[in-house]
Tab-separated table of C-alpha atoms and ligand atoms in Angstrom:
chain	number	residue	atom	x	y	z
A	1	UNK	CA	0.078	59.252	186.237
A	2	UNK	CA	-2.435	58.190	188.890
A	3	UNK	CA	-1.525	58.409	192.568
A	4	UNK	CA	-0.835	55.155	194.363
A	5	UNK	CA	-1.846	55.206	198.014
A	6	UNK	CA	0.283	52.768	199.998
A	7	UNK	CA	-1.510	50.090	202.016
A	8	UNK	CA	0.668	49.004	204.923
A	9	UNK	CA	1.747	45.404	204.465
A	10	UNK	CA	2.022	43.666	207.808
A	11	UNK	CA	2.052	40.147	209.019
A	12	UNK	CA	-1.559	39.153	209.482
A	13	UNK	CA	-2.608	36.005	211.226
A	14	UNK	CA	-6.079	35.677	212.553
A	15	UNK	CA	-7.470	34.382	214.776
A	16	UNK	CA	-4.641	34.281	217.249
A	17	UNK	CA	-4.878	31.127	219.334
A	18	UNK	CA	-7.684	31.426	221.842
A	19	UNK	CA	-8.436	35.013	220.940
A	20	UNK	CA	-11.137	36.584	218.844
A	21	UNK	CA	-10.483	40.183	219.707
A	22	UNK	CA	-6.821	40.891	219.130
A	23	UNK	CA	-7.310	43.573	216.553
A	24	UNK	CA	-3.728	44.859	216.293
A	25	UNK	CA	-3.270	43.408	212.834
A	26	UNK	CA	-6.533	44.812	211.588
A	27	UNK	CA	-5.688	48.315	212.823
A	28	UNK	CA	-2.246	48.062	211.253
A	29	UNK	CA	-3.919	47.422	207.911
A	30	UNK	CA	-6.296	50.389	208.038
A	31	UNK	CA	-5.445	52.375	204.882
A	32	UNK	CA	-3.696	55.724	205.100
A	33	UNK	CA	-6.170	58.602	204.697
A	34	UNK	CA	-5.694	60.051	201.173
A	35	UNK	CA	-5.137	63.771	200.602
A	36	UNK	CA	-7.966	65.719	198.963
A	37	UNK	CA	-6.186	65.497	195.599
A	38	UNK	CA	-5.534	61.757	195.922
A	39	UNK	CA	-9.120	61.185	197.034
A	40	UNK	CA	-10.479	62.918	193.930
A	41	UNK	CA	-8.139	61.029	191.651
A	42	UNK	CA	-9.048	57.686	193.200
A	43	UNK	CA	-12.762	58.403	193.014
A	44	UNK	CA	-12.499	59.329	189.319
A	45	UNK	CA	-10.508	56.186	188.590
A	46	UNK	CA	-13.037	54.013	190.430
A	47	UNK	CA	-15.964	55.594	188.574
A	48	UNK	CA	-14.307	54.708	185.251
A	49	UNK	CA	-13.401	51.181	186.368
A	50	UNK	CA	-16.919	50.444	187.605
A	51	UNK	CA	-18.243	51.217	184.107
A	52	UNK	CA	-15.482	49.356	182.289
A	53	UNK	CA	-15.863	46.236	184.435
A	54	UNK	CA	-19.699	46.214	184.572
A	55	UNK	CA	-19.402	46.459	188.358
A	56	UNK	CA	-21.492	47.946	191.137
A	57	UNK	CA	-20.571	48.987	194.685
A	58	UNK	CA	-22.346	47.514	197.708
A	59	UNK	CA	-21.298	49.304	200.920
A	60	UNK	CA	-22.243	49.027	204.584
A	61	UNK	CA	-23.090	52.026	206.783
A	62	UNK	CA	-19.966	51.430	208.906
A	63	UNK	CA	-17.355	51.865	206.158
A	64	UNK	CA	-15.508	55.108	205.410
A	65	UNK	CA	-17.837	57.920	204.201
A	66	UNK	CA	-15.958	57.968	200.861
A	67	UNK	CA	-17.071	54.401	200.153
A	68	UNK	CA	-20.629	55.145	201.218
A	69	UNK	CA	-20.948	58.271	199.060
A	70	UNK	CA	-19.256	56.753	196.034
A	71	UNK	CA	-21.539	53.707	196.157
A	72	UNK	CA	-24.602	55.932	196.009
A	73	UNK	CA	-23.149	58.292	193.395
A	74	UNK	CA	-22.414	55.377	191.046
A	75	UNK	CA	-25.752	53.555	191.232
A	76	UNK	CA	-24.764	51.172	194.024
A	77	UNK	CA	-26.081	51.034	197.558
A	78	UNK	CA	-25.134	51.835	201.127
A	79	UNK	CA	-27.306	49.938	203.562
A	80	UNK	CA	-27.635	47.368	206.329
A	81	UNK	CA	-26.482	43.785	205.860
A	82	UNK	CA	-29.930	42.505	204.844
A	83	UNK	CA	-30.446	45.019	202.044
A	84	UNK	CA	-26.833	44.582	200.880
A	85	UNK	CA	-27.614	40.888	200.322
A	86	UNK	CA	-30.856	41.591	198.482
A	87	UNK	CA	-29.376	44.367	196.320
A	88	UNK	CA	-26.345	42.278	195.295
A	89	UNK	CA	-28.549	39.346	194.351
A	90	UNK	CA	-30.967	41.421	192.278
A	91	UNK	CA	-28.574	43.827	190.537
A	92	UNK	CA	-27.686	42.886	186.933
A	93	UNK	CA	-23.989	43.884	187.211
A	94	UNK	CA	-21.613	40.956	186.734
A	95	UNK	CA	-19.169	42.192	189.375
A	96	UNK	CA	-20.112	43.204	192.918
A	97	UNK	CA	-17.582	45.178	194.961
A	98	UNK	CA	-18.539	44.684	198.572
A	99	UNK	CA	-17.176	47.198	201.090
A	100	UNK	CA	-17.832	45.775	204.510
A	101	UNK	CA	-16.666	42.580	206.173
A	102	UNK	CA	-16.084	39.028	205.013
A	103	UNK	CA	-19.508	37.613	205.807
A	104	UNK	CA	-21.103	40.267	203.587
A	105	UNK	CA	-18.898	39.327	200.635
A	106	UNK	CA	-19.560	35.638	201.251
A	107	UNK	CA	-23.320	36.155	201.410
A	108	UNK	CA	-23.168	38.049	198.096
A	109	UNK	CA	-21.214	35.189	196.482
A	110	UNK	CA	-23.532	32.504	197.902
A	111	UNK	CA	-26.548	34.302	196.496
A	112	UNK	CA	-24.915	35.005	193.107
A	113	UNK	CA	-22.397	32.249	192.359
A	114	UNK	CA	-22.226	33.337	188.717
A	115	UNK	CA	-21.056	36.850	189.639
A	116	UNK	CA	-17.563	37.992	190.533
A	117	UNK	CA	-17.513	39.330	194.097
A	118	UNK	CA	-14.532	41.489	195.078
A	119	UNK	CA	-13.628	43.087	198.408
A	120	UNK	CA	-11.066	45.834	199.145
A	121	UNK	CA	-9.502	43.629	201.857
A	122	UNK	CA	-10.350	39.957	202.283
A	123	UNK	CA	-8.993	39.953	205.845
A	124	UNK	CA	-11.747	42.305	207.020
A	125	UNK	CA	-13.686	39.963	209.258
A	126	UNK	CA	-15.859	40.144	212.388
A	127	UNK	CA	-15.439	38.996	215.996
A	128	UNK	CA	-18.744	37.114	215.791
A	129	UNK	CA	-17.545	35.151	212.761
A	130	UNK	CA	-14.118	34.496	214.335
A	131	UNK	CA	-15.735	33.432	217.596
A	132	UNK	CA	-17.921	30.743	216.019
A	133	UNK	CA	-15.754	28.063	214.353
A	134	UNK	CA	-17.847	25.706	212.211
A	135	UNK	CA	-16.632	22.453	213.813
A	136	UNK	CA	-17.353	23.612	217.375
A	137	UNK	CA	-20.673	24.995	216.252
A	138	UNK	CA	-21.564	21.644	214.673
A	139	UNK	CA	-20.848	19.920	218.011
A	140	UNK	CA	-23.088	22.435	219.809
A	141	UNK	CA	-25.907	21.827	217.297
A	142	UNK	CA	-25.529	18.055	217.672
A	143	UNK	CA	-26.080	18.452	221.421
A	144	UNK	CA	-29.498	20.031	220.728
A	145	UNK	CA	-31.050	17.999	217.904
A	146	UNK	CA	-34.574	19.071	218.899
A	147	UNK	CA	-33.895	22.760	218.257
A	148	UNK	CA	-34.255	24.848	215.117
A	149	UNK	CA	-30.885	26.432	214.355
A	150	UNK	CA	-31.104	30.196	213.854
A	151	UNK	CA	-27.869	31.887	212.892
A	152	UNK	CA	-26.975	35.565	212.674
A	153	UNK	CA	-25.669	36.757	209.296
A	154	UNK	CA	-22.279	37.632	210.870
A	155	UNK	CA	-20.953	34.074	210.409
A	156	UNK	CA	-18.952	31.982	207.958
A	157	UNK	CA	-20.502	30.129	205.026
A	158	UNK	CA	-19.875	26.846	206.877
A	159	UNK	CA	-21.839	27.984	209.943
A	160	UNK	CA	-24.657	29.205	207.716
A	161	UNK	CA	-24.651	25.811	206.001
A	162	UNK	CA	-25.280	24.161	209.401
A	163	UNK	CA	-28.317	26.380	210.097
A	164	UNK	CA	-32.035	26.241	209.367
A	165	UNK	CA	-32.651	29.995	209.285
A	166	UNK	CA	-30.466	33.023	208.790
A	167	UNK	CA	-31.372	36.361	210.357
A	168	UNK	CA	-29.948	39.872	210.496
A	169	UNK	CA	-30.821	42.354	213.215
A	170	UNK	CA	-33.445	43.797	210.812
A	171	UNK	CA	-35.540	40.635	210.814
A	172	UNK	CA	-34.473	38.482	213.788
A	173	UNK	CA	-37.463	39.523	215.924
A	174	UNK	CA	-39.980	38.686	213.184
A	175	UNK	CA	-38.394	35.369	212.229
A	176	UNK	CA	-37.864	34.078	215.779
A	177	UNK	CA	-41.382	35.292	216.690
A	178	UNK	CA	-42.821	33.328	213.749
A	179	UNK	CA	-40.791	30.226	214.643
A	180	UNK	CA	-41.986	30.411	218.240
A	181	UNK	CA	-45.602	30.709	217.056
A	182	UNK	CA	-45.128	27.450	215.121
A	183	UNK	CA	-43.773	25.621	218.207
A	184	UNK	CA	-40.024	25.793	217.481
A	185	UNK	CA	-37.412	25.793	220.219
A	186	UNK	CA	-34.379	27.761	219.095
A	187	UNK	CA	-30.633	27.240	219.090
A	188	UNK	CA	-29.196	30.726	218.577
A	189	UNK	CA	-25.694	31.776	217.481
A	190	UNK	CA	-23.415	33.581	217.752
A	191	UNK	CA	-24.269	37.016	219.294
A	192	UNK	CA	-25.386	36.531	222.888
A	193	UNK	CA	-26.607	40.114	223.325
A	194	UNK	CA	-28.762	40.146	220.197
A	195	UNK	CA	-30.001	36.669	221.160
A	196	UNK	CA	-30.973	37.691	224.681
A	197	UNK	CA	-32.750	40.783	223.317
A	198	UNK	CA	-34.741	38.582	220.920
A	199	UNK	CA	-35.589	36.202	223.755
A	200	UNK	CA	-36.781	39.014	226.013
A	201	UNK	CA	-38.951	40.431	223.221
A	202	UNK	CA	-40.417	37.168	221.900
A	203	UNK	CA	-40.364	34.885	224.967
A	204	UNK	CA	-38.984	32.114	222.717
A	205	UNK	CA	-37.261	29.078	224.236
A	206	UNK	CA	-33.618	29.659	223.238
A	207	UNK	CA	-30.144	28.333	223.973
A	208	UNK	CA	-27.197	30.573	223.110
A	209	UNK	CA	-23.715	30.477	221.692
A	210	UNK	CA	-21.389	32.732	223.689
A	211	UNK	CA	-20.291	35.287	221.093
A	212	UNK	CA	-20.146	39.080	221.048
A	213	UNK	CA	-19.315	41.999	218.817
A	214	UNK	CA	-16.142	43.580	220.174
A	215	UNK	CA	-17.418	47.033	219.185
A	216	UNK	CA	-20.941	47.004	220.634
A	217	UNK	CA	-19.941	44.971	223.694
A	218	UNK	CA	-17.935	47.992	224.881
A	219	UNK	CA	-20.865	50.360	225.360
A	220	UNK	CA	-21.397	51.015	229.055
A	221	UNK	CA	-24.738	51.697	230.743
A	222	UNK	CA	-23.353	53.720	233.678
A	223	UNK	CA	-21.541	56.090	231.334
A	224	UNK	CA	-24.592	56.317	229.099
A	225	UNK	CA	-26.741	57.254	232.089
A	226	UNK	CA	-24.310	60.053	232.935
A	227	UNK	CA	-24.419	61.309	229.328
A	228	UNK	CA	-28.224	61.201	229.344
A	229	UNK	CA	-28.200	63.479	232.382
A	230	UNK	CA	-26.108	65.995	230.421
A	231	UNK	CA	-28.627	65.799	227.539
A	232	UNK	CA	-32.000	65.137	229.188
A	233	UNK	CA	-33.998	65.734	225.996
A	234	UNK	CA	-31.868	63.373	223.893
A	235	UNK	CA	-33.284	60.125	222.549
A	236	UNK	CA	-31.073	57.044	222.764
A	237	UNK	CA	-30.684	54.786	219.702
A	238	UNK	CA	-29.063	51.388	220.285
A	239	UNK	CA	-28.004	48.485	218.061
A	240	UNK	CA	-29.078	45.206	219.737
A	241	UNK	CA	-25.510	43.838	219.675
A	242	UNK	CA	-24.985	46.109	222.737
A	243	UNK	CA	-25.231	44.658	226.280
A	244	UNK	CA	-28.718	44.310	227.834
A	245	UNK	CA	-28.291	47.167	230.348
A	246	UNK	CA	-27.462	49.513	227.451
A	247	UNK	CA	-30.428	48.234	225.430
A	248	UNK	CA	-32.606	48.892	228.501
A	249	UNK	CA	-31.772	52.616	228.276
A	250	UNK	CA	-32.783	52.875	224.608
A	251	UNK	CA	-35.689	54.817	223.143
A	252	UNK	CA	-35.281	52.776	219.957
A	253	UNK	CA	-33.449	49.460	219.433
A	254	UNK	CA	-32.704	48.089	215.990
A	255	UNK	CA	-30.454	47.388	213.049
A	256	UNK	CA	-28.426	50.096	211.339
A	257	UNK	CA	-31.351	50.886	209.027
A	258	UNK	CA	-33.791	50.911	211.963
A	259	UNK	CA	-31.513	53.411	213.735
A	260	UNK	CA	-31.573	55.647	210.643
A	261	UNK	CA	-35.360	55.393	210.431
A	262	UNK	CA	-35.798	56.208	214.135
A	263	UNK	CA	-33.537	59.255	213.830
A	264	UNK	CA	-35.580	60.529	210.905
A	265	UNK	CA	-38.984	59.872	212.459
A	266	UNK	CA	-38.526	60.584	216.179
A	267	UNK	CA	-39.546	63.968	217.421
A	268	UNK	CA	-36.242	65.011	219.004
A	269	UNK	CA	-33.310	67.258	218.105
A	270	UNK	CA	-30.548	65.389	219.905
A	271	UNK	CA	-29.720	61.678	219.749
A	272	UNK	CA	-27.195	59.535	221.580
A	273	UNK	CA	-26.189	56.666	219.309
A	274	UNK	CA	-24.802	53.320	220.496
A	275	UNK	CA	-23.420	51.723	217.356
A	276	UNK	CA	-20.295	51.905	215.194
A	277	UNK	CA	-19.271	55.522	214.594
A	278	UNK	CA	-19.346	54.976	210.810
A	279	UNK	CA	-23.100	55.319	211.147
A	280	UNK	CA	-22.722	59.003	212.003
A	281	UNK	CA	-22.050	59.936	208.377
A	282	UNK	CA	-25.493	58.944	207.117
A	283	UNK	CA	-27.258	60.067	210.313
A	284	UNK	CA	-25.779	63.560	209.969
A	285	UNK	CA	-26.137	63.977	206.205
A	286	UNK	CA	-29.756	62.807	206.194
A	287	UNK	CA	-30.728	64.865	209.270
A	288	UNK	CA	-28.918	68.200	208.987
A	289	UNK	CA	-30.979	69.900	211.708
A	290	UNK	CA	-30.321	67.205	214.318
A	291	UNK	CA	-27.424	66.540	216.665
A	292	UNK	CA	-25.892	63.070	217.026
A	293	UNK	CA	-23.633	62.183	219.947
A	294	UNK	CA	-21.625	58.954	220.159
A	295	UNK	CA	-22.599	56.804	223.136
A	296	UNK	CA	-19.686	56.211	225.527
A	297	UNK	CA	-17.698	52.987	225.621
A	298	UNK	CA	-15.577	51.491	228.395
A	299	UNK	CA	-15.180	53.422	231.629
A	300	UNK	CA	-13.306	56.350	233.100
A	301	UNK	CA	-10.374	54.105	233.924
A	302	UNK	CA	-10.152	52.559	230.463
A	303	UNK	CA	-7.275	53.351	228.154
A	304	UNK	CA	-9.509	53.398	225.095
A	305	UNK	CA	-12.677	55.415	225.520
A	306	UNK	CA	-15.382	55.999	222.985
A	307	UNK	CA	-13.660	54.869	219.820
A	308	UNK	CA	-16.626	52.760	218.752
A	309	UNK	CA	-15.217	51.789	215.393
A	310	UNK	CA	-15.000	48.333	213.917
A	311	UNK	CA	-11.336	47.692	213.028
A	312	UNK	CA	-12.340	45.344	210.228
A	313	UNK	CA	-14.838	47.723	208.637
A	314	UNK	CA	-12.081	50.365	208.796
A	315	UNK	CA	-9.839	48.221	206.562
A	316	UNK	CA	-11.930	49.218	203.538
A	317	UNK	CA	-10.517	52.145	201.576
A	318	UNK	CA	-10.542	53.831	198.168
A	319	UNK	CA	-7.054	52.603	197.212
A	320	UNK	CA	-7.970	48.985	197.932
A	321	UNK	CA	-11.176	49.369	195.985
A	322	UNK	CA	-9.381	50.813	192.938
A	323	UNK	CA	-6.762	48.070	193.165
A	324	UNK	CA	-9.258	45.184	193.142
A	325	UNK	CA	-11.260	46.707	190.305
A	326	UNK	CA	-8.095	47.165	188.269
A	327	UNK	CA	-6.565	43.751	188.914
A	328	UNK	CA	-9.484	41.469	189.852
A	329	UNK	CA	-7.642	40.652	193.096
A	330	UNK	CA	-9.428	39.729	196.332
A	331	UNK	CA	-12.162	37.693	194.731
A	332	UNK	CA	-14.465	35.923	197.205
A	333	UNK	CA	-14.525	32.206	196.380
A	334	UNK	CA	-16.641	29.558	198.121
A	335	UNK	CA	-16.830	25.827	197.564
A	336	UNK	CA	-19.905	25.250	195.358
A	337	UNK	CA	-21.468	22.469	197.476
A	338	UNK	CA	-21.000	24.466	200.678
A	339	UNK	CA	-22.483	27.562	199.026
A	340	UNK	CA	-25.501	25.619	197.841
A	341	UNK	CA	-26.227	24.395	201.393
A	342	UNK	CA	-25.552	27.839	202.924
A	343	UNK	CA	-27.961	29.419	200.435
A	344	UNK	CA	-31.011	27.633	201.903
A	345	UNK	CA	-31.266	29.600	205.183
A	346	UNK	CA	-30.407	32.851	203.395
A	347	UNK	CA	-33.140	32.267	200.812
A	348	UNK	CA	-35.606	31.564	203.634
A	349	UNK	CA	-34.731	34.858	205.286
A	350	UNK	CA	-35.020	36.803	202.029
A	351	UNK	CA	-38.373	35.205	201.162
A	352	UNK	CA	-39.694	35.888	204.682
A	353	UNK	CA	-38.628	39.545	204.671
A	354	UNK	CA	-39.910	40.053	201.103
A	355	UNK	CA	-43.306	38.736	202.233
A	356	UNK	CA	-43.366	41.174	205.162
A	357	UNK	CA	-42.404	44.048	202.842
A	358	UNK	CA	-45.230	43.271	200.433
A	359	UNK	CA	-47.817	42.763	203.194
A	360	UNK	CA	-48.082	38.979	202.623
A	361	UNK	CA	-48.530	36.572	205.579
A	362	UNK	CA	-44.836	35.779	206.191
A	363	UNK	CA	-45.706	33.320	208.984
A	364	UNK	CA	-47.024	30.924	206.316
A	365	UNK	CA	-43.386	30.457	205.186
A	366	UNK	CA	-42.472	28.951	208.563
A	367	UNK	CA	-43.303	25.241	208.905
A	368	UNK	CA	-44.959	23.828	212.011
A	369	UNK	CA	-42.498	22.016	214.221
A	370	UNK	CA	-42.081	18.453	212.967
A	371	UNK	CA	-43.196	19.326	209.421
A	372	UNK	CA	-40.717	18.628	206.627
B	1	LIG	P1	-26.770	45.474	210.395
B	1	LIG	O1	-27.313	44.171	209.928
B	1	LIG	O2	-27.664	46.171	211.361
B	1	LIG	O3	-26.360	46.324	209.254
B	1	LIG	O4	-25.462	45.173	211.269
B	1	LIG	C1	-24.357	44.500	210.799
B	1	LIG	C2	-23.264	44.567	211.780
B	1	LIG	O5	-22.211	44.014	211.574
B	1	LIG	C3	-23.487	45.316	213.005
B	1	LIG	O6	-22.357	45.324	213.797
B	2	LIG	FE1	-18.652	42.322	213.504
B	2	LIG	FE2	-19.076	44.108	215.388
B	2	LIG	FE3	-17.574	44.735	213.279
B	2	LIG	FE4	-20.268	44.419	213.031
B	2	LIG	S1	-19.202	46.009	214.201
B	2	LIG	S2	-18.676	43.613	211.670
B	2	LIG	S3	-20.602	42.758	214.497
B	2	LIG	S4	-17.091	43.192	214.854
């Protein structure tokens, strides 16, 4: 008989009124770590179910190493949010099992409405998504009718549907740069730190929604400076969801995949990394001769120091994955009309980034301001 790993059932209500960062319920739902025997049994079961159900795994770099490794071992992918979207859209499997957070599952469903998209836990969300309700965002957009609406991927389908362009941290610089070159003024949402980084780099005229990632917002420049002194030869790699003073200390700034690329290509042995600690798995396995140190969060007086881990990403586990494959539970469903509207900005982003990849003039895909 196969082992059943219990998932704690707790009351879960999110968002709590007025709060986007009460993560108690998310942490309470983080699956119990399986024993070595249970882990093997679950992995074997999942391998069989993936074949039986014509399914493929799509995992993010921040989820548990088991879900990253298994995705790769079974012909799926572990990657950043942009490549997850592209892979899910292009893969022939009829079922996508997305290990990550809600917006990733929703993007997969929007791009492939004919496929079944399952997630280990549908309550795995994101503080940026929670902090940008569609109705309030619509009001904000209506106050700036002259601006092109550029929205970060970490948002709901409804917020995407209100946007002109979608971006991830892999392509935000290129897309906003191209929009600026064509005369666009930008309304940006929801991550204020990524937005301000893009503005500093491109000089675009931007107004911002006031959102933040609860994980990256905790990195602290003064602690990072102290750590740099302890490791003077270390290079600092930072995800642009971190605050500006942390970004200012970086040797490389970029998305999860850009961080991996920098670690591989930079001529250094030691790296200090300011992003979710889930990233360490791939950094260490792909660079066995190099040393990766987690950048510090909070301060000396804080009660929680350096636990840079997304509570929602941590809700993904092997038991949940096996359960949804077995039962078809936790299917991502989106209203068809809403999905059709939300698909437009995502398609624009994917066409733009595909053009860059193939050396085509991506700027030609951006209309001049005022053009239809
Ligand atoms: P990437 O697009 O860089 O993978 O980041 C997604 C995310 O949620 C970072 O916190
Ligand atoms: Fe959202 Fe931050 Fe978690 Fe990424 S790490 S999913 S931005 S809360």
